[in-house]
Amino acid sequence: EVQLLESGGDLVQPGGSLRLSCAASGFTFSDFAMSWVRQAPGKGLEWVSAVGGTSGYTFYTDSVKGRFTISRDNSKNMLFLQMNSLRVEDTAVYYCAKMQGAIYESYYMDVWGKGTTVTVSS
Amino acid sequence: QSVLTQPPSVSGAPGQRVTISCTGSSSNIGAGSDVHWYQQLPGTAPKVVIFDNNNRPSGVPDRFSGSKSGTSASLAITGLQAEDEADYYCQSYDSSLSGWVFGGGTKLTVL
């Protein structure tokens, strides 16, 4: 069974840092790009960042560029999101998602984890 | 404000047909990027119900269908059931932003 399990969410003060992890199982992890998608309380979905399977290419939404870093360890089937200089507006449930598609322009998220909650507050 | 525009809410009675629109621009849907649709039940993670404009993953009822034309796309649900009550999101790729984008979401209420 294909599974994604996020961890690392916590309460952190503005300006602080946090590292999210996502453990993948049930598929050949290195064959697929992976994404982080977040959902602020009572709000819609927002794509945050993505990383290619083996290419090393990374992508970020403008609001997190320079603050967040996505990475992966294909030997351990793990996806990470290092979040620095956190802001109140980063408060959200963060989902790890497996991407599917022939080319980047057609990618969609076919498998999602249950999410991990990040709260940025003083 | 989302790059893809959806109506905040739609509703329909059991058995009826509803459609949810998703309006983009020349840098996303109009550029030929595929549109995908997700269903999010309360308190759960999103689940894809339509991918590549009009394809259903296995296990999704054929009551769900998608279409795309120009800079817009639509999700149609026929034979509405109580279990369809959820939030629905469209998603595509935007070449100007060099990233993936979601619509603001539409809350479907089954009356």
PDB file of N, CA and C in Angstrom, chain B residues 13-92:
ATOM      1  N   ALA B  13     -29.778  19.240  -4.777  1.00  0.00           N
ATOM      2  CA  ALA B  13     -30.536  18.209  -4.071  1.00  0.00           C
ATOM      3  C   ALA B  13     -30.034  16.827  -4.483  1.00  0.00           C
ATOM      4  N   PRO B  14     -30.260  15.835  -3.655  1.00  0.00           N
ATOM      5  CA  PRO B  14     -29.870  14.469  -4.012  1.00  0.00           C
ATOM      6  C   PRO B  14     -30.442  14.073  -5.369  1.00  0.00           C
ATOM      7  N   GLY B  15     -29.588  13.462  -6.198  1.00  0.00           N
ATOM      8  CA  GLY B  15     -30.010  13.039  -7.523  1.00  0.00           C
ATOM      9  C   GLY B  15     -29.774  14.073  -8.614  1.00  0.00           C
ATOM     10  N   GLN B  16     -29.573  15.320  -8.222  1.00  0.00           N
ATOM     11  CA  GLN B  16     -29.376  16.370  -9.214  1.00  0.00           C
ATOM     12  C   GLN B  16     -27.939  16.393  -9.734  1.00  0.00           C
ATOM     13  N   ARG B  17     -27.733  17.260 -10.734  1.00  0.00           N
ATOM     14  CA  ARG B  17     -26.406  17.466 -11.328  1.00  0.00           C
ATOM     15  C   ARG B  17     -25.904  18.844 -10.946  1.00  0.00           C
ATOM     16  N   VAL B  18     -24.634  18.922 -10.542  1.00  0.00           N
ATOM     17  CA  VAL B  18     -24.015  20.210 -10.249  1.00  0.00           C
ATOM     18  C   VAL B  18     -22.712  20.317 -11.024  1.00  0.00           C
ATOM     19  N   THR B  19     -22.330  21.549 -11.305  1.00  0.00           N
ATOM     20  CA  THR B  19     -21.037  21.785 -11.946  1.00  0.00           C
ATOM     21  C   THR B  19     -20.273  22.825 -11.141  1.00  0.00           C
ATOM     22  N   ILE B  20     -18.970  22.682 -11.129  1.00  0.00           N
ATOM     23  CA  ILE B  20     -18.073  23.623 -10.460  1.00  0.00           C
ATOM     24  C   ILE B  20     -17.084  24.130 -11.501  1.00  0.00           C
ATOM     25  N   SER B  21     -17.015  25.432 -11.641  1.00  0.00           N
ATOM     26  CA  SER B  21     -16.140  26.013 -12.647  1.00  0.00           C
ATOM     27  C   SER B  21     -14.782  26.386 -12.061  1.00  0.00           C
ATOM     28  N   CYS B  22     -13.808  26.470 -12.943  1.00  0.00           N
ATOM     29  CA  CYS B  22     -12.431  26.828 -12.569  1.00  0.00           C
ATOM     30  C   CYS B  22     -11.897  27.696 -13.703  1.00  0.00           C
ATOM     31  N   THR B  23     -11.720  28.973 -13.417  1.00  0.00           N
ATOM     32  CA  THR B  23     -11.289  29.906 -14.456  1.00  0.00           C
ATOM     33  C   THR B  23      -9.842  30.312 -14.240  1.00  0.00           C
ATOM     34  N   GLY B  24      -9.034  30.148 -15.274  1.00  0.00           N
ATOM     35  CA  GLY B  24      -7.626  30.491 -15.201  1.00  0.00           C
ATOM     36  C   GLY B  24      -7.267  31.581 -16.179  1.00  0.00           C
ATOM     37  N   SER B  25      -6.089  31.467 -16.765  1.00  0.00           N
ATOM     38  CA  SER B  25      -5.591  32.486 -17.681  1.00  0.00           C
ATOM     39  C   SER B  25      -4.657  31.862 -18.718  1.00  0.00           C
ATOM     40  N   SER B  26      -4.070  32.726 -19.523  1.00  0.00           N
ATOM     41  CA  SER B  26      -3.198  32.272 -20.604  1.00  0.00           C
ATOM     42  C   SER B  26      -1.874  31.704 -20.111  1.00  0.00           C
ATOM     43  N   SER B  27      -1.599  31.829 -18.817  1.00  0.00           N
ATOM     44  CA  SER B  27      -0.343  31.291 -18.298  1.00  0.00           C
ATOM     45  C   SER B  27      -0.545  29.941 -17.605  1.00  0.00           C
ATOM     46  N   ASN B  28      -1.772  29.492 -17.516  1.00  0.00           N
ATOM     47  CA  ASN B  28      -2.011  28.192 -16.899  1.00  0.00           C
ATOM     48  C   ASN B  28      -2.944  27.337 -17.776  1.00  0.00           C
ATOM     49  N   ILE B  29      -4.232  27.361 -17.517  1.00  0.00           N
ATOM     50  CA  ILE B  29      -5.153  26.526 -18.293  1.00  0.00           C
ATOM     51  C   ILE B  29      -5.101  26.885 -19.772  1.00  0.00           C
ATOM     52  N   GLY B  30      -5.085  28.178 -20.061  1.00  0.00           N
ATOM     53  CA  GLY B  30      -5.061  28.635 -21.444  1.00  0.00           C
ATOM     54  C   GLY B  30      -3.770  28.315 -22.172  1.00  0.00           C
ATOM     55  N   ALA B  31      -2.718  28.013 -21.435  1.00  0.00           N
ATOM     56  CA  ALA B  31      -1.426  27.652 -22.024  1.00  0.00           C
ATOM     57  C   ALA B  31      -1.364  26.167 -22.343  1.00  0.00           C
ATOM     58  N   GLY B  32      -2.427  25.455 -21.991  1.00  0.00           N
ATOM     59  CA  GLY B  32      -2.467  24.025 -22.272  1.00  0.00           C
ATOM     60  C   GLY B  32      -2.170  23.144 -21.086  1.00  0.00           C
ATOM     61  N   SER B  33      -1.924  23.727 -19.921  1.00  0.00           N
ATOM     62  CA  SER B  33      -1.662  22.916 -18.731  1.00  0.00           C
ATOM     63  C   SER B  33      -2.915  22.136 -18.349  1.00  0.00           C
ATOM     64  N   ASP B  34      -2.703  20.898 -17.965  1.00  0.00           N
ATOM     65  CA  ASP B  34      -3.826  20.056 -17.572  1.00  0.00           C
ATOM     66  C   ASP B  34      -4.450  20.547 -16.261  1.00  0.00           C
ATOM     67  N   VAL B  35      -5.730  20.214 -16.088  1.00  0.00           N
ATOM     68  CA  VAL B  35      -6.472  20.583 -14.880  1.00  0.00           C
ATOM     69  C   VAL B  35      -6.839  19.309 -14.126  1.00  0.00           C
ATOM     70  N   HIS B  36      -6.678  19.365 -12.838  1.00  0.00           N
ATOM     71  CA  HIS B  36      -6.974  18.228 -11.972  1.00  0.00           C
ATOM     72  C   HIS B  36      -7.907  18.695 -10.867  1.00  0.00           C
ATOM     73  N   TRP B  37      -8.718  17.773 -10.356  1.00  0.00           N
ATOM     74  CA  TRP B  37      -9.715  18.117  -9.347  1.00  0.00           C
ATOM     75  C   TRP B  37      -9.548  17.231  -8.108  1.00  0.00           C
ATOM     76  N   TYR B  38      -9.692  17.844  -6.940  1.00  0.00           N
ATOM     77  CA  TYR B  38      -9.558  17.145  -5.674  1.00  0.00           C
ATOM     78  C   TYR B  38     -10.819  17.323  -4.842  1.00  0.00           C
ATOM     79  N   GLN B  39     -11.149  16.281  -4.105  1.00  0.00           N
ATOM     80  CA  GLN B  39     -12.233  16.310  -3.141  1.00  0.00           C
ATOM     81  C   GLN B  39     -11.631  16.246  -1.743  1.00  0.00           C
ATOM     82  N   GLN B  40     -12.060  17.149  -0.868  1.00  0.00           N
ATOM     83  CA  GLN B  40     -11.590  17.117   0.506  1.00  0.00           C
ATOM     84  C   GLN B  40     -12.783  17.032   1.449  1.00  0.00           C
ATOM     85  N   LEU B  41     -12.962  15.866   2.054  1.00  0.00           N
ATOM     86  CA  LEU B  41     -14.000  15.683   3.051  1.00  0.00           C
ATOM     87  C   LEU B  41     -13.539  16.332   4.344  1.00  0.00           C
ATOM     88  N   PRO B  42     -14.474  16.751   5.187  1.00  0.00           N
ATOM     89  CA  PRO B  42     -14.104  17.455   6.429  1.00  0.00           C
ATOM     90  C   PRO B  42     -13.093  16.672   7.260  1.00  0.00           C
ATOM     91  N   GLY B  43     -12.008  17.344   7.647  1.00  0.00           N
ATOM     92  CA  GLY B  43     -11.020  16.749   8.524  1.00  0.00           C
ATOM     93  C   GLY B  43     -10.109  15.723   7.884  1.00  0.00           C
ATOM     94  N   THR B  44     -10.127  15.637   6.551  1.00  0.00           N
ATOM     95  CA  THR B  44      -9.290  14.636   5.880  1.00  0.00           C
ATOM     96  C   THR B  44      -8.401  15.289   4.825  1.00  0.00           C
ATOM     97  N   ALA B  45      -7.444  14.518   4.338  1.00  0.00           N
ATOM     98  CA  ALA B  45      -6.563  15.001   3.279  1.00  0.00           C
ATOM     99  C   ALA B  45      -7.312  15.008   1.940  1.00  0.00           C
ATOM    100  N   PRO B  46      -6.897  15.842   1.017  1.00  0.00           N
ATOM    101  CA  PRO B  46      -7.519  15.852  -0.311  1.00  0.00           C
ATOM    102  C   PRO B  46      -7.296  14.525  -1.031  1.00  0.00           C
ATOM    103  N   LYS B  47      -8.194  14.268  -1.978  1.00  0.00           N
ATOM    104  CA  LYS B  47      -8.130  13.046  -2.785  1.00  0.00           C
ATOM    105  C   LYS B  47      -8.434  13.444  -4.227  1.00  0.00           C
ATOM    106  N   VAL B  48      -7.636  12.973  -5.171  1.00  0.00           N
ATOM    107  CA  VAL B  48      -7.868  13.338  -6.562  1.00  0.00           C
ATOM    108  C   VAL B  48      -9.086  12.586  -7.091  1.00  0.00           C
ATOM    109  N   VAL B  49      -9.994  13.318  -7.744  1.00  0.00           N
ATOM    110  CA  VAL B  49     -11.176  12.696  -8.343  1.00  0.00           C
ATOM    111  C   VAL B  49     -11.170  12.784  -9.872  1.00  0.00           C
ATOM    112  N   ILE B  50     -10.445  13.757 -10.424  1.00  0.00           N
ATOM    113  CA  ILE B  50     -10.261  13.883 -11.862  1.00  0.00           C
ATOM    114  C   ILE B  50      -8.826  14.317 -12.109  1.00  0.00           C
ATOM    115  N   PHE B  51      -8.119  13.644 -13.021  1.00  0.00           N
ATOM    116  CA  PHE B  51      -6.781  14.080 -13.408  1.00  0.00           C
ATOM    117  C   PHE B  51      -6.717  14.241 -14.918  1.00  0.00           C
ATOM    118  N   ASP B  52      -5.771  15.046 -15.351  1.00  0.00           N
ATOM    119  CA  ASP B  52      -5.593  15.289 -16.791  1.00  0.00           C
ATOM    120  C   ASP B  52      -6.909  15.668 -17.459  1.00  0.00           C
ATOM    121  N   ASN B  53      -7.595  16.620 -16.853  1.00  0.00           N
ATOM    122  CA  ASN B  53      -8.810  17.252 -17.396  1.00  0.00           C
ATOM    123  C   ASN B  53     -10.078  16.404 -17.293  1.00  0.00           C
ATOM    124  N   ASN B  54      -9.981  15.115 -17.663  1.00  0.00           N
ATOM    125  CA  ASN B  54     -11.218  14.343 -17.768  1.00  0.00           C
ATOM    126  C   ASN B  54     -11.044  12.855 -17.468  1.00  0.00           C
ATOM    127  N   ASN B  55     -10.033  12.516 -16.678  1.00  0.00           N
ATOM    128  CA  ASN B  55      -9.782  11.116 -16.342  1.00  0.00           C
ATOM    129  C   ASN B  55     -10.077  10.844 -14.871  1.00  0.00           C
ATOM    130  N   ARG B  56     -10.742   9.711 -14.621  1.00  0.00           N
ATOM    131  CA  ARG B  56     -11.081   9.332 -13.257  1.00  0.00           C
ATOM    132  C   ARG B  56     -10.135   8.252 -12.750  1.00  0.00           C
ATOM    133  N   PRO B  57      -9.563   8.459 -11.539  1.00  0.00           N
ATOM    134  CA  PRO B  57      -8.778   7.358 -10.949  1.00  0.00           C
ATOM    135  C   PRO B  57      -9.692   6.184 -10.655  1.00  0.00           C
ATOM    136  N   SER B  58      -9.110   4.996 -10.576  1.00  0.00           N
ATOM    137  CA  SER B  58      -9.923   3.835 -10.222  1.00  0.00           C
ATOM    138  C   SER B  58     -10.533   4.046  -8.840  1.00  0.00           C
ATOM    139  N   GLY B  59     -11.787   3.670  -8.727  1.00  0.00           N
ATOM    140  CA  GLY B  59     -12.484   3.823  -7.461  1.00  0.00           C
ATOM    141  C   GLY B  59     -13.342   5.066  -7.376  1.00  0.00           C
ATOM    142  N   VAL B  60     -13.126   6.017  -8.271  1.00  0.00           N
ATOM    143  CA  VAL B  60     -13.972   7.215  -8.295  1.00  0.00           C
ATOM    144  C   VAL B  60     -15.192   6.919  -9.171  1.00  0.00           C
ATOM    145  N   PRO B  61     -16.386   7.150  -8.652  1.00  0.00           N
ATOM    146  CA  PRO B  61     -17.602   6.834  -9.416  1.00  0.00           C
ATOM    147  C   PRO B  61     -17.667   7.599 -10.733  1.00  0.00           C
ATOM    148  N   ASP B  62     -18.299   6.991 -11.737  1.00  0.00           N
ATOM    149  CA  ASP B  62     -18.424   7.658 -13.039  1.00  0.00           C
ATOM    150  C   ASP B  62     -19.435   8.806 -13.004  1.00  0.00           C
ATOM    151  N   ARG B  63     -19.973   9.088 -11.834  1.00  0.00           N
ATOM    152  CA  ARG B  63     -20.813  10.285 -11.671  1.00  0.00           C
ATOM    153  C   ARG B  63     -19.965  11.557 -11.734  1.00  0.00           C
ATOM    154  N   PHE B  64     -18.646  11.401 -11.577  1.00  0.00           N
ATOM    155  CA  PHE B  64     -17.726  12.530 -11.621  1.00  0.00           C
ATOM    156  C   PHE B  64     -17.115  12.616 -13.025  1.00  0.00           C
ATOM    157  N   SER B  65     -17.135  13.807 -13.601  1.00  0.00           N
ATOM    158  CA  SER B  65     -16.522  14.007 -14.904  1.00  0.00           C
ATOM    159  C   SER B  65     -15.922  15.402 -14.988  1.00  0.00           C
ATOM    160  N   GLY B  66     -14.947  15.573 -15.871  1.00  0.00           N
ATOM    161  CA  GLY B  66     -14.294  16.854 -16.013  1.00  0.00           C
ATOM    162  C   GLY B  66     -14.203  17.258 -17.466  1.00  0.00           C
ATOM    163  N   SER B  67     -14.104  18.564 -17.678  1.00  0.00           N
ATOM    164  CA  SER B  67     -13.936  19.086 -19.024  1.00  0.00           C
ATOM    165  C   SER B  67     -13.076  20.336 -18.960  1.00  0.00           C
ATOM    166  N   LYS B  68     -12.542  20.692 -20.117  1.00  0.00           N
ATOM    167  CA  LYS B  68     -11.660  21.866 -20.194  1.00  0.00           C
ATOM    168  C   LYS B  68     -11.850  22.523 -21.548  1.00  0.00           C
ATOM    169  N   SER B  69     -11.911  23.861 -21.544  1.00  0.00           N
ATOM    170  CA  SER B  69     -12.037  24.605 -22.795  1.00  0.00           C
ATOM    171  C   SER B  69     -11.452  25.982 -22.604  1.00  0.00           C
ATOM    172  N   GLY B  70     -10.545  26.356 -23.492  1.00  0.00           N
ATOM    173  CA  GLY B  70      -9.935  27.678 -23.407  1.00  0.00           C
ATOM    174  C   GLY B  70      -9.190  27.874 -22.104  1.00  0.00           C
ATOM    175  N   THR B  71      -9.583  28.895 -21.361  1.00  0.00           N
ATOM    176  CA  THR B  71      -8.925  29.196 -20.092  1.00  0.00           C
ATOM    177  C   THR B  71      -9.736  28.709 -18.890  1.00  0.00           C
ATOM    178  N   SER B  72     -10.707  27.816 -19.117  1.00  0.00           N
ATOM    179  CA  SER B  72     -11.547  27.335 -18.028  1.00  0.00           C
ATOM    180  C   SER B  72     -11.695  25.824 -18.028  1.00  0.00           C
ATOM    181  N   ALA B  73     -12.117  25.311 -16.893  1.00  0.00           N
ATOM    182  CA  ALA B  73     -12.399  23.889 -16.752  1.00  0.00           C
ATOM    183  C   ALA B  73     -13.608  23.739 -15.840  1.00  0.00           C
ATOM    184  N   SER B  74     -14.228  22.573 -15.889  1.00  0.00           N
ATOM    185  CA  SER B  74     -15.393  22.317 -15.049  1.00  0.00           C
ATOM    186  C   SER B  74     -15.373  20.893 -14.517  1.00  0.00           C
ATOM    187  N   LEU B  75     -15.904  20.760 -13.314  1.00  0.00           N
ATOM    188  CA  LEU B  75     -16.142  19.455 -12.715  1.00  0.00           C
ATOM    189  C   LEU B  75     -17.650  19.282 -12.631  1.00  0.00           C
ATOM    190  N   ALA B  76     -18.145  18.166 -13.130  1.00  0.00           N
ATOM    191  CA  ALA B  76     -19.569  17.879 -13.052  1.00  0.00           C
ATOM    192  C   ALA B  76     -19.796  16.649 -12.187  1.00  0.00           C
ATOM    193  N   ILE B  77     -20.803  16.721 -11.352  1.00  0.00           N
ATOM    194  CA  ILE B  77     -21.194  15.577 -10.523  1.00  0.00           C
ATOM    195  C   ILE B  77     -22.668  15.329 -10.770  1.00  0.00           C
ATOM    196  N   THR B  78     -22.989  14.144 -11.274  1.00  0.00           N
ATOM    197  CA  THR B  78     -24.379  13.791 -11.526  1.00  0.00           C
ATOM    198  C   THR B  78     -24.882  12.843 -10.440  1.00  0.00           C
ATOM    199  N   GLY B  79     -26.189  12.699 -10.354  1.00  0.00           N
ATOM    200  CA  GLY B  79     -26.760  11.810  -9.350  1.00  0.00           C
ATOM    201  C   GLY B  79     -26.237  12.117  -7.964  1.00  0.00           C
ATOM    202  N   LEU B  80     -26.304  13.370  -7.578  1.00  0.00           N
ATOM    203  CA  LEU B  80     -25.703  13.860  -6.335  1.00  0.00           C
ATOM    204  C   LEU B  80     -26.106  12.997  -5.133  1.00  0.00           C
ATOM    205  N   GLN B  81     -25.122  12.676  -4.298  1.00  0.00           N
ATOM    206  CA  GLN B  81     -25.366  11.891  -3.091  1.00  0.00           C
ATOM    207  C   GLN B  81     -24.845  12.659  -1.874  1.00  0.00           C
ATOM    208  N   ALA B  82     -25.390  12.326  -0.717  1.00  0.00           N
ATOM    209  CA  ALA B  82     -24.994  13.002   0.518  1.00  0.00           C
ATOM    210  C   ALA B  82     -23.488  12.901   0.752  1.00  0.00           C
ATOM    211  N   GLU B  83     -22.906  11.791   0.359  1.00  0.00           N
ATOM    212  CA  GLU B  83     -21.461  11.575   0.577  1.00  0.00           C
ATOM    213  C   GLU B  83     -20.586  12.462  -0.303  1.00  0.00           C
ATOM    214  N   ASP B  84     -21.192  13.150  -1.276  1.00  0.00           N
ATOM    215  CA  ASP B  84     -20.420  14.050  -2.143  1.00  0.00           C
ATOM    216  C   ASP B  84     -20.187  15.409  -1.490  1.00  0.00           C
ATOM    217  N   GLU B  85     -20.860  15.657  -0.373  1.00  0.00           N
ATOM    218  CA  GLU B  85     -20.707  16.944   0.312  1.00  0.00           C
ATOM    219  C   GLU B  85     -19.274  17.088   0.805  1.00  0.00           C
ATOM    220  N   ALA B  86     -18.581  18.077   0.264  1.00  0.00           N
ATOM    221  CA  ALA B  86     -17.153  18.247   0.517  1.00  0.00           C
ATOM    222  C   ALA B  86     -16.686  19.555  -0.108  1.00  0.00           C
ATOM    223  N   ASP B  87     -15.402  19.858   0.089  1.00  0.00           N
ATOM    224  CA  ASP B  87     -14.756  20.962  -0.611  1.00  0.00           C
ATOM    225  C   ASP B  87     -14.053  20.404  -1.836  1.00  0.00           C
ATOM    226  N   TYR B  88     -14.149  21.124  -2.955  1.00  0.00           N
ATOM    227  CA  TYR B  88     -13.528  20.690  -4.203  1.00  0.00           C
ATOM    228  C   TYR B  88     -12.557  21.755  -4.693  1.00  0.00           C
ATOM    229  N   TYR B  89     -11.382  21.319  -5.137  1.00  0.00           N
ATOM    230  CA  TYR B  89     -10.338  22.223  -5.596  1.00  0.00           C
ATOM    231  C   TYR B  89      -9.868  21.825  -6.994  1.00  0.00           C
ATOM    232  N   CYS B  90      -9.672  22.820  -7.849  1.00  0.00           N
ATOM    233  CA  CYS B  90      -9.014  22.560  -9.121  1.00  0.00           C
ATOM    234  C   CYS B  90      -7.528  22.902  -8.955  1.00  0.00           C
ATOM    235  N   GLN B  91      -6.716  22.333  -9.830  1.00  0.00           N
ATOM    236  CA  GLN B  91      -5.259  22.535  -9.754  1.00  0.00           C
ATOM    237  C   GLN B  91      -4.657  22.460 -11.147  1.00  0.00           C
ATOM    238  N   SER B  92      -3.670  23.296 -11.406  1.00  0.00           N
ATOM    239  CA  SER B  92      -2.989  23.275 -12.689  1.00  0.00           C
ATOM    240  C   SER B  92      -1.554  23.759 -12.483  1.00  0.00           C
TER     241      SER B  92
END
